[in-house]
PDB file of C-alpha atoms in Angstrom:
ATOM      1  CA  MET A   1     130.060 105.819 126.735  1.00 49.00           C
ATOM      2  CA  ASN A   2     127.251 107.946 124.983  1.00 51.00           C
ATOM      3  CA  TRP A   3     129.087 108.528 121.614  1.00 44.00           C
ATOM      4  CA  THR A   4     125.928 110.431 120.253  1.00 44.00           C
ATOM      5  CA  LYS A   5     126.247 112.906 123.309  1.00 49.00           C
ATOM      6  CA  SER A   6     129.893 113.383 122.949  1.00 45.00           C
ATOM      7  CA  PHE A   7     129.969 113.903 119.039  1.00 42.00           C
ATOM      8  CA  GLN A   8     127.043 116.616 119.668  1.00 50.00           C
ATOM      9  CA  SER A   9     129.544 118.353 122.375  1.00 52.00           C
ATOM     10  CA  PHE A  10     131.930 118.113 120.152  1.00 49.00           C
ATOM     11  CA  LEU A  11     130.229 120.437 117.597  1.00 62.00           C
ATOM     12  CA  LEU A  12     128.979 123.232 119.861  1.00 74.00           C
ATOM     13  CA  ALA A  13     131.163 126.158 119.756  1.00 89.00           C
ATOM     14  CA  SER A  14     131.765 128.146 122.581  1.00 92.00           C
ATOM     15  CA  ILE A  15     131.503 131.870 122.365  1.00 95.00           C
ATOM     16  CA  VAL A  16     133.064 134.336 125.226  1.00 96.00           C
ATOM     17  CA  ILE A  17     131.488 137.048 126.075  1.00 97.00           C
ATOM     18  CA  PRO A  18     133.695 140.037 127.061  1.00 97.00           C
ATOM     19  CA  THR A  19     134.224 140.323 131.194  1.00 97.00           C
ATOM     20  CA  ASN A  20     137.007 142.489 131.008  1.00 97.00           C
ATOM     21  CA  SER A  21     135.574 145.761 129.118  1.00 96.00           C
ATOM     22  CA  LEU A  22     132.263 147.777 129.027  1.00 96.00           C
ATOM     23  CA  LYS A  23     133.290 148.726 125.300  1.00 93.00           C
ATOM     24  CA  ASP A  24     130.505 146.804 123.900  1.00 92.00           C
ATOM     25  CA  TRP A  25     128.085 146.618 126.232  1.00 93.00           C
ATOM     26  CA  LYS A  26     125.172 148.702 126.005  1.00 88.00           C
ATOM     27  CA  THR A  27     124.199 150.426 129.725  1.00 87.00           C
ATOM     28  CA  GLU A  28     120.379 151.156 129.810  1.00 82.00           C
ATOM     29  CA  LYS A  29     118.062 152.978 132.546  1.00 80.00           C
ATOM     30  CA  PHE A  30     114.525 152.244 133.606  1.00 79.00           C
ATOM     31  CA  SER A  31     112.582 154.987 134.084  1.00 77.00           C
ATOM     32  CA  SER A  32     112.651 156.846 137.258  1.00 82.00           C
ATOM     33  CA  VAL A  33     114.861 153.886 138.897  1.00 89.00           C
ATOM     34  CA  PRO A  34     118.368 154.389 139.790  1.00 93.00           C
ATOM     35  CA  LYS A  35     121.131 152.967 137.865  1.00 93.00           C
ATOM     36  CA  ASN A  36     123.709 150.300 138.987  1.00 96.00           C
ATOM     37  CA  GLU A  37     127.161 151.416 138.566  1.00 96.00           C
ATOM     38  CA  THR A  38     129.431 148.896 136.743  1.00 97.00           C
ATOM     39  CA  THR A  39     133.176 148.811 136.031  1.00 97.00           C
ATOM     40  CA  ALA A  40     135.252 146.352 134.348  1.00 97.00           C
ATOM     41  CA  SER A  41     138.606 145.253 135.134  1.00 97.00           C
ATOM     42  CA  PRO A  42     140.687 142.236 133.577  1.00 97.00           C
ATOM     43  CA  ASN A  43     139.493 140.148 136.541  1.00 97.00           C
ATOM     44  CA  GLY A  44     135.759 140.633 135.293  1.00 98.00           C
ATOM     45  CA  LEU A  45     132.449 142.901 135.894  1.00 98.00           C
ATOM     46  CA  LEU A  46     131.514 144.492 139.025  1.00 98.00           C
ATOM     47  CA  ILE A  47     127.853 145.380 139.495  1.00 97.00           C
ATOM     48  CA  GLN A  48     127.252 147.527 142.357  1.00 98.00           C
ATOM     49  CA  VAL A  49     123.490 148.137 143.317  1.00 97.00           C
ATOM     50  CA  LYS A  50     122.250 150.336 145.540  1.00 97.00           C
ATOM     51  CA  SER A  51     118.553 150.506 145.749  1.00 97.00           C
ATOM     52  CA  SER A  52     118.980 150.078 141.923  1.00 96.00           C
ATOM     53  CA  ALA A  53     118.721 148.088 138.619  1.00 94.00           C
ATOM     54  CA  GLY A  54     119.447 148.603 135.184  1.00 89.00           C
ATOM     55  CA  PRO A  55     120.144 145.947 132.223  1.00 89.00           C
ATOM     56  CA  LEU A  56     123.549 145.302 130.735  1.00 93.00           C
ATOM     57  CA  ILE A  57     122.854 144.183 126.782  1.00 91.00           C
ATOM     58  CA  PHE A  58     125.660 142.627 124.673  1.00 93.00           C
ATOM     59  CA  PRO A  59     124.525 142.918 120.865  1.00 90.00           C
ATOM     60  CA  LEU A  60     125.449 140.039 119.073  1.00 90.00           C
ATOM     61  CA  LYS A  61     127.038 140.329 115.640  1.00 86.00           C
ATOM     62  CA  SER A  62     124.364 137.966 114.263  1.00 86.00           C
ATOM     63  CA  LYS A  63     121.449 135.968 115.190  1.00 88.00           C
ATOM     64  CA  ILE A  64     122.925 132.822 117.549  1.00 93.00           C
ATOM     65  CA  LYS A  65     121.116 129.585 117.951  1.00 95.00           C
ATOM     66  CA  ILE A  66     122.246 128.973 122.036  1.00 96.00           C
ATOM     67  CA  VAL A  67     121.793 125.560 123.523  1.00 96.00           C
ATOM     68  CA  GLY A  68     123.163 126.520 127.346  1.00 97.00           C
ATOM     69  CA  PHE A  69     125.623 128.695 128.745  1.00 97.00           C
ATOM     70  CA  LYS A  70     128.290 129.002 131.241  1.00 98.00           C
ATOM     71  CA  ILE A  71     128.610 131.942 133.960  1.00 98.00           C
ATOM     72  CA  ARG A  72     131.563 132.302 136.896  1.00 98.00           C
ATOM     73  CA  GLY A  73     131.383 135.097 139.185  1.00 98.00           C
ATOM     74  CA  GLU A  74     130.731 135.812 143.449  1.00 98.00           C
ATOM     75  CA  PHE A  75     127.262 137.563 145.185  1.00 98.00           C
ATOM     76  CA  GLN A  76     129.261 139.858 147.106  1.00 98.00           C
ATOM     77  CA  GLY A  77     125.878 140.099 149.080  1.00 98.00           C
ATOM     78  CA  LEU A  78     121.658 139.123 147.976  1.00 98.00           C
ATOM     79  CA  PRO A  79     118.755 141.561 147.531  1.00 97.00           C
ATOM     80  CA  LYS A  80     117.041 141.623 151.011  1.00 96.00           C
ATOM     81  CA  ILE A  81     114.059 139.158 150.754  1.00 94.00           C
ATOM     82  CA  SER A  82     112.448 138.833 154.011  1.00 90.00           C
ATOM     83  CA  ASN A  83     110.031 136.133 152.746  1.00 93.00           C
ATOM     84  CA  PRO A  84     111.755 134.248 150.101  1.00 93.00           C
ATOM     85  CA  SER A  85     108.080 132.436 149.369  1.00 94.00           C
ATOM     86  CA  LEU A  86     107.340 136.371 148.098  1.00 94.00           C
ATOM     87  CA  GLN A  87     110.582 136.618 146.144  1.00 96.00           C
ATOM     88  CA  GLY A  88     109.035 138.226 142.661  1.00 93.00           C
ATOM     89  CA  GLU A  89     105.935 140.235 143.910  1.00 92.00           C
ATOM     90  CA  LYS A  90     105.544 143.513 144.263  1.00 91.00           C
ATOM     91  CA  GLY A  91     107.852 144.325 146.895  1.00 92.00           C
ATOM     92  CA  SER A  92     109.960 141.657 146.576  1.00 94.00           C
ATOM     93  CA  ASP A  93     110.539 141.618 142.648  1.00 95.00           C
ATOM     94  CA  ASP A  94     114.259 141.587 142.558  1.00 96.00           C
ATOM     95  CA  TYR A  95     116.933 138.957 141.869  1.00 97.00           C
ATOM     96  CA  PRO A  96     120.991 138.309 142.102  1.00 98.00           C
ATOM     97  CA  LEU A  97     121.136 137.357 138.817  1.00 98.00           C
ATOM     98  CA  ARG A  98     118.786 137.628 135.860  1.00 97.00           C
ATOM     99  CA  LEU A  99     120.588 136.346 132.451  1.00 98.00           C
ATOM    100  CA  GLY A 100     118.824 137.130 129.768  1.00 95.00           C
ATOM    101  CA  PHE A 101     118.793 136.365 125.690  1.00 95.00           C
ATOM    102  CA  VAL A 102     116.596 138.695 123.441  1.00 91.00           C
ATOM    103  CA  ILE A 103     114.956 136.618 120.764  1.00 89.00           C
ATOM    104  CA  PRO A 104     113.943 137.915 117.530  1.00 84.00           C
ATOM    105  CA  GLY A 105     110.276 138.016 116.257  1.00 76.00           C
ATOM    106  CA  GLU A 106     107.263 139.721 114.895  1.00 71.00           C
ATOM    107  CA  LYS A 107     107.152 142.490 117.620  1.00 66.00           C
ATOM    108  CA  LYS A 108     107.799 146.022 116.005  1.00 65.00           C
ATOM    109  CA  LEU A 109     107.600 149.257 117.628  1.00 61.00           C
ATOM    110  CA  SER A 110     106.039 151.733 115.717  1.00 58.00           C
ATOM    111  CA  GLY A 111     103.789 154.459 115.687  1.00 52.00           C
ATOM    112  CA  PHE A 112     102.072 155.399 119.005  1.00 42.00           C
ATOM    113  CA  LYS A 113     103.628 152.795 120.458  1.00 49.00           C
ATOM    114  CA  LYS A 114     107.261 154.093 119.506  1.00 50.00           C
ATOM    115  CA  MET A 115     105.561 157.855 120.740  1.00 44.00           C
ATOM    116  CA  ILE A 116     105.343 156.542 124.440  1.00 42.00           C
ATOM    117  CA  ALA A 117     107.753 154.003 124.762  1.00 52.00           C
ATOM    118  CA  ALA A 118     110.379 154.257 127.318  1.00 58.00           C
ATOM    119  CA  ARG A 119     113.989 154.831 125.958  1.00 62.00           C
ATOM    120  CA  TRP A 120     115.309 151.499 127.114  1.00 61.00           C
ATOM    121  CA  VAL A 121     112.854 149.988 125.242  1.00 65.00           C
ATOM    122  CA  LYS A 122     113.963 152.145 121.931  1.00 63.00           C
ATOM    123  CA  ASN A 123     117.496 151.292 122.249  1.00 64.00           C
ATOM    124  CA  LEU A 124     116.669 147.751 122.937  1.00 68.00           C
ATOM    125  CA  TYR A 125     114.608 147.574 119.383  1.00 64.00           C
ATOM    126  CA  GLU A 126     117.519 149.812 117.793  1.00 68.00           C
ATOM    127  CA  GLN A 127     119.914 146.688 118.155  1.00 63.00           C
ATOM    128  CA  VAL A 128     117.593 144.488 116.001  1.00 61.00           C
ATOM    129  CA  LYS A 129     118.924 144.300 112.506  1.00 61.00           C
ATOM    130  CA  ASP A 130     117.117 144.576 108.765  1.00 59.00           C
ATOM    131  CA  GLY A 131     113.584 145.701 110.372  1.00 62.00           C
ATOM    132  CA  THR A 132     113.217 142.397 112.281  1.00 69.00           C
ATOM    133  CA  GLY A 133     110.627 143.281 115.575  1.00 78.00           C
ATOM    134  CA  ILE A 134     111.529 141.270 118.804  1.00 79.00           C
ATOM    135  CA  ASP A 135     109.391 138.108 120.204  1.00 84.00           C
ATOM    136  CA  SER A 136     110.870 138.326 123.829  1.00 87.00           C
ATOM    137  CA  ILE A 137     113.679 138.198 126.575  1.00 90.00           C
ATOM    138  CA  HIS A 138     114.090 134.943 127.959  1.00 95.00           C
ATOM    139  CA  PHE A 139     115.853 135.130 131.136  1.00 96.00           C
ATOM    140  CA  PHE A 140     117.111 132.494 133.324  1.00 98.00           C
ATOM    141  CA  ASN A 141     117.077 133.913 137.008  1.00 98.00           C
ATOM    142  CA  VAL A 142     118.828 132.632 140.121  1.00 98.00           C
ATOM    143  CA  THR A 143     116.448 132.764 142.555  1.00 98.00           C
ATOM    144  CA  GLN A 144     116.074 133.001 146.324  1.00 97.00           C
ATOM    145  CA  ASN A 145     113.118 131.187 146.406  1.00 96.00           C
ATOM    146  CA  HIS A 146     113.582 127.398 146.449  1.00 95.00           C
ATOM    147  CA  GLN A 147     109.964 126.526 145.335  1.00 95.00           C
ATOM    148  CA  GLN A 148     110.714 128.894 141.764  1.00 97.00           C
ATOM    149  CA  VAL A 149     112.921 126.402 140.814  1.00 97.00           C
ATOM    150  CA  GLY A 150     112.330 125.028 137.486  1.00 96.00           C
ATOM    151  CA  LYS A 151     109.218 126.941 136.845  1.00 96.00           C
ATOM    152  CA  THR A 152     108.634 129.718 134.267  1.00 95.00           C
ATOM    153  CA  ARG A 153     106.323 132.860 134.061  1.00 95.00           C
ATOM    154  CA  THR A 154     105.438 136.026 131.975  1.00 94.00           C
ATOM    155  CA  HIS A 155     106.978 139.054 133.992  1.00 90.00           C
ATOM    156  CA  PRO A 156     103.641 141.253 135.328  1.00 85.00           C
ATOM    157  CA  ALA A 157     105.677 143.826 134.064  1.00 80.00           C
ATOM    158  CA  SER A 158     106.157 143.506 130.571  1.00 80.00           C
ATOM    159  CA  GLU A 159     104.972 140.436 128.218  1.00 81.00           C
ATOM    160  CA  LEU A 160     108.292 140.881 125.984  1.00 83.00           C
ATOM    161  CA  PHE A 161     110.089 139.530 129.853  1.00 89.00           C
ATOM    162  CA  GLN A 162     109.801 135.619 130.034  1.00 94.00           C
ATOM    163  CA  GLU A 163     111.370 133.840 132.996  1.00 96.00           C
ATOM    164  CA  GLU A 164     112.909 130.769 133.751  1.00 97.00           C
ATOM    165  CA  PHE A 165     113.977 129.927 137.196  1.00 97.00           C
ATOM    166  CA  PHE A 166     117.254 127.982 136.976  1.00 97.00           C
ATOM    167  CA  ALA A 167     119.042 128.044 139.901  1.00 98.00           C
ATOM    168  CA  GLU A 168     119.009 128.990 143.783  1.00 97.00           C
ATOM    169  CA  VAL A 169     121.237 130.367 146.119  1.00 97.00           C
ATOM    170  CA  LYS A 170     120.930 130.766 149.765  1.00 95.00           C
ATOM    171  CA  HIS A 171     123.950 132.491 151.129  1.00 96.00           C
ATOM    172  CA  SER A 172     126.628 135.118 149.227  1.00 97.00           C
ATOM    173  CA  GLY A 173     129.929 133.636 147.718  1.00 98.00           C
ATOM    174  CA  PRO A 174     131.304 132.435 144.523  1.00 98.00           C
ATOM    175  CA  PHE A 175     129.132 130.925 141.754  1.00 98.00           C
ATOM    176  CA  ALA A 176     129.547 128.750 138.474  1.00 98.00           C
ATOM    177  CA  TYR A 177     126.382 127.837 136.618  1.00 98.00           C
ATOM    178  CA  ASP A 178     126.623 125.501 133.597  1.00 97.00           C
ATOM    179  CA  PHE A 179     122.847 125.395 132.238  1.00 97.00           C
ATOM    180  CA  GLN A 180     121.993 123.458 129.004  1.00 95.00           C
ATOM    181  CA  PHE A 181     118.359 124.704 127.443  1.00 95.00           C
ATOM    182  CA  GLU A 182     115.822 121.770 126.598  1.00 92.00           C
ATOM    183  CA  LYS A 183     115.674 123.327 123.583  1.00 93.00           C
ATOM    184  CA  PRO A 184     118.012 125.656 121.342  1.00 95.00           C
ATOM    185  CA  ILE A 185     117.324 129.484 121.649  1.00 94.00           C
ATOM    186  CA  GLU A 186     117.946 132.043 118.475  1.00 94.00           C
ATOM    187  CA  ALA A 187     119.027 135.178 120.342  1.00 93.00           C
ATOM    188  CA  ILE A 188     120.321 138.844 118.565  1.00 89.00           C
ATOM    189  CA  ALA A 189     121.545 140.239 122.167  1.00 90.00           C
ATOM    190  CA  VAL A 190     122.366 138.991 125.903  1.00 95.00           C
ATOM    191  CA  TRP A 191     120.580 140.910 128.316  1.00 93.00           C
ATOM    192  CA  LEU A 192     122.389 141.301 132.297  1.00 95.00           C
ATOM    193  CA  SER A 193     119.845 142.441 134.856  1.00 94.00           C
ATOM    194  CA  ILE A 194     121.088 142.711 138.407  1.00 96.00           C
ATOM    195  CA  ASP A 195     118.487 144.591 140.787  1.00 95.00           C
ATOM    196  CA  GLY A 196     117.698 145.837 144.230  1.00 96.00           C
ATOM    197  CA  ASP A 197     115.525 148.718 143.494  1.00 95.00           C
ATOM    198  CA  ASP A 198     112.363 146.743 144.754  1.00 94.00           C
ATOM    199  CA  THR A 199     113.742 146.030 147.857  1.00 96.00           C
ATOM    200  CA  LYS A 200     115.970 148.755 148.517  1.00 97.00           C
ATOM    201  CA  SER A 201     119.018 146.275 148.880  1.00 97.00           C
ATOM    202  CA  THR A 202     122.455 147.168 148.562  1.00 98.00           C
ATOM    203  CA  PHE A 203     124.986 144.420 147.242  1.00 98.00           C
ATOM    204  CA  ASP A 204     127.696 143.878 144.450  1.00 98.00           C
ATOM    205  CA  VAL A 205     127.977 141.146 141.613  1.00 98.00           C
ATOM    206  CA  PHE A 206     131.061 139.933 140.224  1.00 98.00           C
ATOM    207  CA  ILE A 207     131.231 138.372 136.975  1.00 98.00           C
ATOM    208  CA  SER A 208     134.384 136.793 136.074  1.00 98.00           C
ATOM    209  CA  ASN A 209     133.482 134.985 133.097  1.00 98.00           C
ATOM    210  CA  LEU A 210     130.393 134.273 130.826  1.00 98.00           C
ATOM    211  CA  GLU A 211     130.191 132.197 127.886  1.00 97.00           C
ATOM    212  CA  LEU A 212     127.664 131.012 125.559  1.00 97.00           C
ATOM    213  CA  GLN A 213     127.441 127.431 123.899  1.00 96.00           C
ATOM    214  CA  SER A 214     125.930 127.595 120.198  1.00 93.00           C
ATOM    215  CA  GLN A 215     124.850 125.127 117.402  1.00 81.00           C
TER     216      GLN A 215
END
């Protein structure tokens, strides 16, 4: 037995993010993009995509050093990607699951930038306590393009969005992902994004359980 690894696992704390209520979630809308319809039940969150997008943001009570996550649910349909090798490109930039973490940093919103920033950007910065800025939102994406798995990119729409493709999905159905980071991530909020606006897709995603592992 690897006693060191077992002891390290024992020291990890599990943080359950509520999926049975939207009370502590912040529902945002991207400019000129229809917003997803999201409902909560005792069984979990149901996100309905109808050529739409929009993040769900869960502010954490304090900075947390996260080393991994567990997420369970079901893909009730997928984005219509006619050529998976083009997923992420303009016209095909939709993913069935983007689980992100808002990382504090030095980038602040002030002056002219604040005047012209989209409402969701302003709201995001309002979640940052004590005047701290934001470094990035680090996303872990489920992709339909097997060539992306294990790769990373800065999203072409914003330097704030850093994406890592950690899993592939080919068909609708239940999913269960347990993922450990190579390095811990310090986060101040969880960002859940499911989108179908670029591909004009209609599908639902059900999330029954979401847990973070922290040190």
